[in-house]
CSV table of C-alpha atoms in Angstrom, one decimal:
chain,number,residue,atom,x,y,z
A,1,PRO,CA,-265.6,-51.6,117.9
A,2,ASN,CA,-267.5,-54.1,115.8
A,3,PHE,CA,-268.1,-56.3,118.8
A,4,LEU,CA,-269.4,-53.3,120.8
A,5,GLN,CA,-271.7,-52.3,118.0
A,6,MET,CA,-273.0,-55.9,117.7
A,7,ARG,CA,-273.6,-56.0,121.5
A,8,ASN,CA,-275.4,-52.7,121.4
A,9,ILE,CA,-277.6,-53.9,118.6
A,10,MET,CA,-278.4,-57.1,120.4
A,11,ASN,CA,-279.3,-55.2,123.6
A,12,VAL,CA,-281.7,-52.9,121.6
A,13,LEU,CA,-283.3,-55.9,120.0
A,14,ASN,CA,-283.6,-57.7,123.3
A,15,GLN,CA,-285.4,-54.7,124.8
A,16,ALA,CA,-287.7,-54.5,121.8
A,17,SER,CA,-288.6,-58.1,121.9
A,18,VAL,CA,-291.5,-57.5,124.4
A,19,ASN,CA,-293.0,-54.9,122.2
A,20,CYS,CA,-292.6,-57.1,119.2
A,21,LEU,CA,-294.7,-59.8,120.8
A,22,LEU,CA,-297.4,-57.4,121.8
A,23,SER,CA,-297.4,-55.9,118.4
A,24,MET,CA,-297.9,-59.2,116.7
A,25,GLY,CA,-301.0,-59.8,118.8
A,26,VAL,CA,-302.3,-56.3,118.1
A,27,LEU,CA,-301.7,-56.9,114.4
A,28,LEU,CA,-304.4,-59.5,114.4
A,29,ALA,CA,-306.9,-57.1,115.9
A,30,ILE,CA,-306.0,-54.3,113.6
A,31,LEU,CA,-306.4,-56.6,110.5
A,32,THR,CA,-310.0,-57.0,111.5
A,33,GLY,CA,-310.5,-53.3,111.8
A,34,GLY,CA,-310.3,-53.3,115.6
A,35,ASN,CA,-307.7,-52.7,118.3
A,36,ASP,CA,-306.7,-53.8,121.7
A,37,LEU,CA,-305.7,-51.1,124.2
A,38,SER,CA,-305.5,-53.5,127.2
A,39,THR,CA,-302.3,-55.3,126.1
A,40,GLY,CA,-299.9,-53.3,128.4
A,41,ALA,CA,-302.1,-53.9,131.5
A,42,ASN,CA,-302.6,-57.5,130.5
A,43,LEU,CA,-298.8,-57.9,130.4
A,44,ALA,CA,-298.6,-56.5,133.9
A,45,LEU,CA,-301.3,-58.6,135.5
A,46,SER,CA,-300.3,-61.9,133.8
A,47,SER,CA,-296.7,-61.5,134.9
A,48,MET,CA,-297.7,-60.6,138.4
A,49,ILE,CA,-299.9,-63.7,138.7
A,50,VAL,CA,-296.9,-65.8,137.5
A,51,ALA,CA,-294.7,-64.1,140.1
A,52,ILE,CA,-297.2,-64.6,142.9
A,53,ALA,CA,-297.8,-68.3,142.0
A,54,ILE,CA,-294.1,-69.0,142.2
A,55,LYS,CA,-293.1,-66.9,145.2
A,56,TYR,CA,-296.2,-67.2,147.4
A,57,TRP,CA,-298.1,-70.2,146.3
A,58,GLY,CA,-295.1,-72.5,145.7
A,59,MET,CA,-296.2,-73.4,142.3
A,60,ASN,CA,-293.9,-75.1,139.8
A,61,PRO,CA,-292.5,-72.3,137.6
A,62,ILE,CA,-293.6,-74.0,134.3
A,63,ALA,CA,-297.1,-74.4,135.7
A,64,ALA,CA,-297.1,-70.8,136.9
A,65,ILE,CA,-296.1,-69.6,133.4
A,66,LEU,CA,-299.0,-71.6,131.9
A,67,LEU,CA,-301.3,-70.0,134.4
A,68,GLY,CA,-300.1,-66.6,133.4
A,69,LEU,CA,-300.6,-67.4,129.7
A,70,LEU,CA,-304.1,-68.7,130.5
A,71,LEU,CA,-305.0,-65.5,132.3
A,72,GLY,CA,-303.8,-63.4,129.4
A,73,ALA,CA,-305.9,-65.5,127.0
A,74,LEU,CA,-308.9,-65.1,129.3
A,75,ILE,CA,-308.6,-61.4,129.3
A,76,GLY,CA,-308.6,-61.5,125.5
A,77,ILE,CA,-311.7,-63.7,125.5
A,78,LEU,CA,-313.5,-61.1,127.7
A,79,ASN,CA,-312.5,-58.4,125.2
A,80,GLY,CA,-313.8,-60.5,122.4
A,81,PHE,CA,-317.0,-61.3,124.3
A,82,MET,CA,-317.7,-57.6,124.9
A,83,LEU,CA,-317.3,-56.9,121.2
A,84,THR,CA,-319.3,-59.9,119.8
A,85,LYS,CA,-321.9,-60.7,122.4
A,86,MET,CA,-322.4,-57.4,124.3
A,87,HIS,CA,-322.2,-55.6,120.9
A,88,MET,CA,-319.9,-52.8,122.1
A,89,PRO,CA,-319.7,-50.2,119.3
A,90,HIS,CA,-315.9,-50.5,118.9
A,91,PRO,CA,-313.2,-52.5,120.6
A,92,PHE,CA,-311.5,-49.1,121.4
A,93,ILE,CA,-314.1,-48.6,124.1
A,94,SER,CA,-314.2,-52.1,125.6
A,95,THR,CA,-310.4,-52.6,125.6
A,96,LEU,CA,-309.8,-49.2,127.1
A,97,GLY,CA,-312.2,-50.1,129.9
A,98,MET,CA,-310.5,-53.5,130.3
A,99,GLN,CA,-307.1,-51.7,130.5
A,100,ASN,CA,-308.2,-49.8,133.6
A,101,VAL,CA,-309.8,-52.8,135.2
A,102,VAL,CA,-306.8,-55.1,134.6
A,103,ARG,CA,-304.2,-52.4,135.7
A,104,GLY,CA,-306.2,-51.9,138.9
A,105,LEU,CA,-306.1,-55.7,139.6
A,106,ALA,CA,-302.4,-55.7,138.9
A,107,LEU,CA,-301.9,-53.0,141.6
A,108,ILE,CA,-304.2,-54.8,144.0
A,109,VAL,CA,-302.9,-58.3,144.0
A,110,THR,CA,-299.6,-57.4,145.7
A,111,GLY,CA,-300.5,-54.0,147.1
A,112,ALA,CA,-298.6,-52.3,144.3
A,113,ALA,CA,-295.3,-54.1,145.4
A,114,PRO,CA,-293.0,-55.7,142.9
A,115,VAL,CA,-291.9,-59.3,143.1
A,116,SER,CA,-288.4,-60.4,142.0
A,117,SER,CA,-285.8,-63.2,142.1
A,118,PHE,CA,-287.2,-66.0,139.9
A,119,PRO,CA,-285.8,-69.4,138.9
A,120,LYS,CA,-283.7,-69.8,135.8
A,121,SER,CA,-286.6,-71.5,134.0
A,122,VAL,CA,-288.6,-68.3,134.3
A,123,GLN,CA,-285.6,-66.2,133.1
A,124,PHE,CA,-284.9,-68.4,130.1
A,125,LEU,CA,-286.7,-66.6,127.4
A,126,GLY,CA,-285.8,-63.1,128.5
A,127,ASN,CA,-282.3,-63.5,129.9
A,128,SER,CA,-280.4,-66.3,128.2
A,129,MET,CA,-278.2,-66.4,125.1
A,130,VAL,CA,-277.6,-68.6,122.1
A,131,GLY,CA,-274.1,-67.7,121.3
A,132,VAL,CA,-274.1,-63.9,121.1
A,133,VAL,CA,-277.8,-63.8,120.2
A,134,PRO,CA,-280.4,-63.3,123.1
A,135,MET,CA,-282.9,-66.0,123.3
A,136,SER,CA,-285.7,-63.5,123.2
A,137,ILE,CA,-284.8,-62.4,119.7
A,138,ILE,CA,-284.9,-66.0,118.5
A,139,PHE,CA,-288.2,-66.5,120.2
A,140,VAL,CA,-289.7,-63.4,118.5
A,141,GLY,CA,-288.5,-64.8,115.1
A,142,ILE,CA,-290.2,-68.1,115.8
A,143,VAL,CA,-293.4,-66.5,116.9
A,144,ALA,CA,-293.4,-64.2,113.9
A,145,LEU,CA,-293.0,-67.2,111.5
A,146,ILE,CA,-296.0,-68.9,113.2
A,147,ILE,CA,-298.1,-65.7,112.9
A,148,TYR,CA,-297.1,-65.5,109.3
A,149,VAL,CA,-298.2,-69.0,108.6
A,150,PHE,CA,-301.4,-68.6,110.6
A,151,LEU,CA,-302.4,-65.5,108.6
A,152,ASN,CA,-301.4,-66.7,105.2
A,153,ARG,CA,-301.8,-70.5,105.2
A,154,THR,CA,-304.9,-71.1,107.4
A,155,THR,CA,-308.6,-70.6,106.9
A,156,THR,CA,-309.0,-68.5,110.0
A,157,GLY,CA,-306.1,-66.3,108.8
A,158,LYS,CA,-307.9,-65.7,105.5
A,159,HIS,CA,-311.1,-64.9,107.4
A,160,ILE,CA,-309.3,-62.3,109.5
A,161,TYR,CA,-308.3,-60.5,106.3
A,162,ALA,CA,-311.8,-60.8,104.9
A,163,ILE,CA,-313.4,-59.3,108.0
A,164,GLY,CA,-311.0,-56.4,108.0
A,165,GLY,CA,-311.5,-55.8,104.3
A,166,ASN,CA,-315.3,-55.9,104.3
A,167,PRO,CA,-317.2,-57.3,107.3
A,168,GLU,CA,-320.6,-57.3,105.5
A,169,ALA,CA,-319.2,-59.2,102.5
A,170,ALA,CA,-317.5,-61.6,104.9
A,171,LYS,CA,-320.7,-62.3,106.7
A,172,LEU,CA,-322.6,-62.8,103.5
A,173,SER,CA,-320.0,-65.3,102.3
A,174,GLY,CA,-320.6,-67.4,105.4
A,175,ILE,CA,-317.7,-66.5,107.6
A,176,ASN,CA,-318.5,-66.8,111.4
A,177,ILE,CA,-317.4,-63.3,112.3
A,178,ASP,CA,-318.1,-63.6,116.1
A,179,LYS,CA,-316.0,-66.8,116.3
A,180,THR,CA,-313.2,-65.3,114.3
A,181,LEU,CA,-313.1,-62.2,116.5
A,182,LEU,CA,-313.1,-64.2,119.7
A,183,ILE,CA,-310.1,-66.1,118.3
A,184,VAL,CA,-308.3,-62.9,117.4
A,185,TYR,CA,-308.7,-61.2,120.8
A,186,THR,CA,-307.9,-64.4,122.6
A,187,LEU,CA,-304.6,-64.6,120.7
A,188,CYS,CA,-304.0,-60.9,121.3
A,189,GLY,CA,-304.4,-61.5,125.1
A,190,PHE,CA,-302.2,-64.6,124.9
A,191,MET,CA,-299.4,-62.6,123.1
A,192,ALA,CA,-299.6,-59.9,125.8
A,193,ALA,CA,-299.1,-62.5,128.5
A,194,MET,CA,-296.2,-64.0,126.6
A,195,GLY,CA,-294.6,-60.5,126.4
A,196,GLY,CA,-295.0,-60.3,130.2
A,197,ILE,CA,-293.2,-63.6,130.6
A,198,VAL,CA,-290.3,-62.4,128.5
A,199,GLN,CA,-290.1,-59.1,130.3
A,200,MET,CA,-290.1,-60.6,133.8
A,201,GLY,CA,-287.4,-63.0,132.7
A,202,ARG,CA,-285.3,-60.1,131.2
A,203,VAL,CA,-285.5,-57.9,134.3
A,204,ASP,CA,-286.0,-60.7,136.9
A,205,SER,CA,-288.9,-58.8,138.3
A,206,ALA,CA,-292.7,-58.4,138.0
A,207,PHE,CA,-294.2,-55.1,138.9
A,208,PRO,CA,-297.8,-53.8,138.5
A,209,LEU,CA,-296.9,-50.7,136.4
A,210,ALA,CA,-295.0,-52.9,133.8
A,211,GLY,CA,-296.2,-52.3,130.3
A,212,THR,CA,-297.5,-48.8,130.8
A,213,GLY,CA,-297.9,-47.2,127.4
A,214,TYR,CA,-296.8,-50.4,125.7
A,215,GLU,CA,-300.2,-50.7,123.9
A,216,LEU,CA,-299.5,-47.5,122.0
A,217,ASN,CA,-296.0,-48.7,121.0
A,218,ALA,CA,-297.6,-52.0,119.9
A,219,VAL,CA,-300.1,-50.2,117.7
A,220,ALA,CA,-297.3,-48.0,116.2
């Protein structure tokens, strides 16, 4: 019974690992007083591009994963650009619009068809074990530690807290708010893509409706 209980706990944590990664990205946006509602769609499109690059373009799996992460970060940059340079009134509006655009692209790129059967290197983070512990759980722990150090031990991390606490005071104190917000939303997009990599490894499939509703789970 103890073994079965432990296995069930590990299964639950493994399934939650994707939302954990998304939530750590959204955390950065929330700390600045913003939000990112495009993370679920970003997860889907990023993982679909990785799948297409491997299956149809013959790209090296590692290079394909880097391409997916780059795409996720690019979507984050666009979210940050709309907020800082286009002066959208609140990231809720711009990221909700981005959610619909990105989800539509995820459906278009393969005609709404899923792509499956990936090399072991793609499945590593989502479907491998270290003893009895899924690699995804260990990976989440490592990323959480990095985020903690970033927020509490770096200048940019302190700027994130300052902007969320009082943006006007942060601006008067010399903090480059636009630069900090661009970093925040880029990292948020990157984390969404990372969640997509873990998910496609866990289920050995990429599909355009992946991540539906994940943005609300991440916020919660």
